[in-house]
Tab-separated table of C-alpha atoms in Angstrom:
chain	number	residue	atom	x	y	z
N	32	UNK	CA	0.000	0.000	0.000
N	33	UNK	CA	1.356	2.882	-0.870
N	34	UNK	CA	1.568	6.868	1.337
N	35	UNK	CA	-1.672	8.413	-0.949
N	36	UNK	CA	-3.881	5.465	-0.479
N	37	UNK	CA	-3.203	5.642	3.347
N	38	UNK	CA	-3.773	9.075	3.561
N	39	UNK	CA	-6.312	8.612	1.409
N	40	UNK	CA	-7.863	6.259	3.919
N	41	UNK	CA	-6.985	8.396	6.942
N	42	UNK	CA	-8.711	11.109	5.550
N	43	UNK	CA	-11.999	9.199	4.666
N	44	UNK	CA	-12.275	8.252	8.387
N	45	UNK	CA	-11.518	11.765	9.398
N	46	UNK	CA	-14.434	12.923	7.517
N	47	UNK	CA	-16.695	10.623	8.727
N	48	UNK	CA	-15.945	10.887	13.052
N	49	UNK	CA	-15.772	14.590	11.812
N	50	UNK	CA	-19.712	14.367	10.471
N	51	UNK	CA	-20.352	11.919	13.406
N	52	UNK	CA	-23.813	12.805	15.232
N	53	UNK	CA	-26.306	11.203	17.437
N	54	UNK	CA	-30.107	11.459	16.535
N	55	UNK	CA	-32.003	14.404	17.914
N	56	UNK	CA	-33.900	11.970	20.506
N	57	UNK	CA	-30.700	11.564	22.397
N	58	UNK	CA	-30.860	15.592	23.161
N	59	UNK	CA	-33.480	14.703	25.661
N	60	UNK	CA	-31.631	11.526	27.172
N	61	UNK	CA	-28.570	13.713	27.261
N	62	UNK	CA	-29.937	16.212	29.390
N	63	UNK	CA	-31.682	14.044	31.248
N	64	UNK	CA	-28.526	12.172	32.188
N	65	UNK	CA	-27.180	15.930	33.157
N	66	UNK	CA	-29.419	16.758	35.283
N	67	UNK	CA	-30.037	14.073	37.070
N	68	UNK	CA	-26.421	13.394	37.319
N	69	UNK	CA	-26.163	17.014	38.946
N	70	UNK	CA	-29.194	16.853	41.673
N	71	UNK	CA	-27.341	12.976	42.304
N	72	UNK	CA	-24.174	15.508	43.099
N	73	UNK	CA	-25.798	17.896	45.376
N	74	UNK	CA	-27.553	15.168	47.249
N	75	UNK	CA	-24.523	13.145	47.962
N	76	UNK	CA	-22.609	16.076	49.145
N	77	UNK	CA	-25.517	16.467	51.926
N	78	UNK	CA	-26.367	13.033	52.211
N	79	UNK	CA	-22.942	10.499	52.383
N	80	UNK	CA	-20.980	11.048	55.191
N	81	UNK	CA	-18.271	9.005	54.343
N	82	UNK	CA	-15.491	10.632	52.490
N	83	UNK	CA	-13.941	8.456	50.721
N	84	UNK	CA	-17.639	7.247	49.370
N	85	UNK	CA	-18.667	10.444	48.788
N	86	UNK	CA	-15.706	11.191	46.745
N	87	UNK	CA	-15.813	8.084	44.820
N	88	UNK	CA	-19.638	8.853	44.002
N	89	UNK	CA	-18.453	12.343	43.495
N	90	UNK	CA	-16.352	11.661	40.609
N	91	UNK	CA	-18.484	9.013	39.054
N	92	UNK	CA	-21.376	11.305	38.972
N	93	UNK	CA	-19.018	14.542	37.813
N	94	UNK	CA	-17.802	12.279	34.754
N	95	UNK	CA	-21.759	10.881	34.194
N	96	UNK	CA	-22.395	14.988	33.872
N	97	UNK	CA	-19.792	15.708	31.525
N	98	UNK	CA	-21.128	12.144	29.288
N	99	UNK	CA	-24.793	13.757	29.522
N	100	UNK	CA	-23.199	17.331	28.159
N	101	UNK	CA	-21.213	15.542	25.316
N	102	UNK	CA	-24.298	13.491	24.282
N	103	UNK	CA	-26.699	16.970	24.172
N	104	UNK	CA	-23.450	18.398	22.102
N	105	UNK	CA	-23.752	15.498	19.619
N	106	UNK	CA	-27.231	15.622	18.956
N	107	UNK	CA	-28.776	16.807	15.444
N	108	UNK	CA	-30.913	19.672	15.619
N	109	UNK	CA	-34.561	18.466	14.171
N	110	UNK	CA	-33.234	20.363	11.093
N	111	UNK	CA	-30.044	19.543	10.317
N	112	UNK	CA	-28.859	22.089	7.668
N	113	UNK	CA	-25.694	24.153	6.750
N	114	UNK	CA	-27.001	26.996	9.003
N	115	UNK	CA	-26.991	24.975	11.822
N	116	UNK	CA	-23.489	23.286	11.151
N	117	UNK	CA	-22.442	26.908	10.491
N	118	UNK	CA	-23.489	27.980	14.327
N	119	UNK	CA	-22.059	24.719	15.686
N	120	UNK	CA	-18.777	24.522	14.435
N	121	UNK	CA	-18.719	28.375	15.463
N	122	UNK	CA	-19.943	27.252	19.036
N	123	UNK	CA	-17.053	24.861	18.794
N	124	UNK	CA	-14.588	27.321	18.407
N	125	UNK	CA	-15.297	29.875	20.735
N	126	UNK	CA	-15.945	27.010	23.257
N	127	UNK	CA	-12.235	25.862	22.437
N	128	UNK	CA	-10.898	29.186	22.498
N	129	UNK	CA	-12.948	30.058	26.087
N	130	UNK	CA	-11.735	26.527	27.406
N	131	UNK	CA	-8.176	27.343	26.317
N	132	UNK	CA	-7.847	30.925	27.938
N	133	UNK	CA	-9.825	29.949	31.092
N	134	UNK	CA	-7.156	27.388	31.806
N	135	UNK	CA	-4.357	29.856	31.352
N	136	UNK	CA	-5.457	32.401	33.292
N	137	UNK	CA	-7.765	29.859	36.166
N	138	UNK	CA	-4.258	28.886	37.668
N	139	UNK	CA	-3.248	32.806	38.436
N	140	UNK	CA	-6.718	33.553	39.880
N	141	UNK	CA	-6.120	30.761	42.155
N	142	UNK	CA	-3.556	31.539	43.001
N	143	UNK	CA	-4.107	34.921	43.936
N	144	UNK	CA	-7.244	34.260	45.750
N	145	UNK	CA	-5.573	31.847	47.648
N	146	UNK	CA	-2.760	34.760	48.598
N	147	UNK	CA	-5.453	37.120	49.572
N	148	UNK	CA	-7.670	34.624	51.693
N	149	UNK	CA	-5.040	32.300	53.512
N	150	UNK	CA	-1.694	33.838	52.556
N	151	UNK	CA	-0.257	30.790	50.115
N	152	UNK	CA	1.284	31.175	46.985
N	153	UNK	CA	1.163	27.744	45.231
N	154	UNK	CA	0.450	27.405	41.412
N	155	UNK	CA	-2.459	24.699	41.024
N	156	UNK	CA	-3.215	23.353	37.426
N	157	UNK	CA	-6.870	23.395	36.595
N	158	UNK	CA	-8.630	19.522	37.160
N	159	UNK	CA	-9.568	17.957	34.051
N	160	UNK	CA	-13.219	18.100	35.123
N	161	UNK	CA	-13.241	21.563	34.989
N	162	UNK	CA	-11.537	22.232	31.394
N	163	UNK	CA	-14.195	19.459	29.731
N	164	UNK	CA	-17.342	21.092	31.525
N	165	UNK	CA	-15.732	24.729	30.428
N	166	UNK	CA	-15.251	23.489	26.579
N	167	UNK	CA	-18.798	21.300	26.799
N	168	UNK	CA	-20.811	23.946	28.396
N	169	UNK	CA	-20.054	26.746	26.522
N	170	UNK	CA	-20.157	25.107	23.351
N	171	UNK	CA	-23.911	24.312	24.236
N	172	UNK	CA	-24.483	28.061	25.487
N	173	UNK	CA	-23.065	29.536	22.689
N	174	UNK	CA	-24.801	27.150	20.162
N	175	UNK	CA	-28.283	27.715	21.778
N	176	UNK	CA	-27.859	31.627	21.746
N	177	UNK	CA	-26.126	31.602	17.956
N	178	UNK	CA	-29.312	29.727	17.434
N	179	UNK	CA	-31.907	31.935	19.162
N	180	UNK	CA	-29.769	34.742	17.537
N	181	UNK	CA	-30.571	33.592	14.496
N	182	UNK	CA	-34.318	33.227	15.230
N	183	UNK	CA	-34.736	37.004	15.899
C-alpha cells in the first residue's frame, strides 16, 4: 500500500468521526442524564458522610455529567442544515478558544485568591473536570444563543 492510499484512507475516516452525530432523541436523554447526574451531586454532598464514598460517588457522577453534556453536544438539531453546522462549528470554536484561555489564566486567579484569603502562593493546574465542563458547556451556550440569535 502505498503513502496516498493511506492518507487517502486516513482522511476518509476523518471525515466521517468529523460528520459523526447522534439522533435528535438523544438531546433529551442527554440532558436528562445531566441533570439528574447534577441533583445525584448535590444530594450526595448532603447526604454520604463518608469521604472516601462520597468522593468516589463524586467523581463518578461529575464524569456521568460531563457524558450527559457531550451526548446533548452530539445531537442533530430536528433540522439539520448548513445553518446549523455553520453555528455549531462556530460554538465549537469559541468554546475551544474560552476553554483554552480559562485554563491559562484559572491557575493565576487561584492563586491569587488563595494569597489574599489564607496567605499561600502555590500554582495549582486546573482539574480535568473543569476544562471538559468549560469546553462542553459553553459550546452548548453559545450554540443555543447563535441559534436563538438567528431566530430574531
Amino acid at each position: 500500500m502505498n503513502f496516498k492510499k493511506i492518507i487517502a484512507c486516513e482522511r476518509k475516516n476523518l471525515d466521517k468521526l468529523s460528520k459523526f452525530q447522534l439522533p435528535h432523541k438523544f438531546k433529551r436523554i442527554g440532558w436528562i442524564l445531566f441533570i439528574a447526574s447534577f441533583v445525584s451531586l448535590i444530594a450526595t454532598s448532603i447526604i454520604v458522610t463518608d469521604d472516601s464514598l462520597k468522593s468516589t460517588i463524586i467523581v463518578i457522577v461529575k464524569y456521568t455529567m460531563l457524558i450527559g453534556l457531550l451526548i446533548v453536544s452530539l445531537s442533530k438539531e430536528p433540522i439539520e442544515d448548513e445553518f446549523i453546522r455553520s453555528i455549531r462549528m462556530r460554538s465549537y470554536m469559541i468554546a475551544f478558544i474560552v476553554g483554552v484561555l480559562q485554563t491559562l489564566v484559572m491557575p493565576f486567579i487561584n492563586l491569587g485568591a488563595d494569597a489574599l484569603i489564607n496567605g499561600g502562593s502555590s500554582l495549582k493546574p486546573v482539574n480535568d473536570f473543569f476544562v471538559l465542563w468549560v469546553l462542553l458547556f459553553c459550546q452548548i451556550l453559545f450554540f443555543h444563543l447563535f441559534k436563538s440569535g438567528a431566530d430574531d
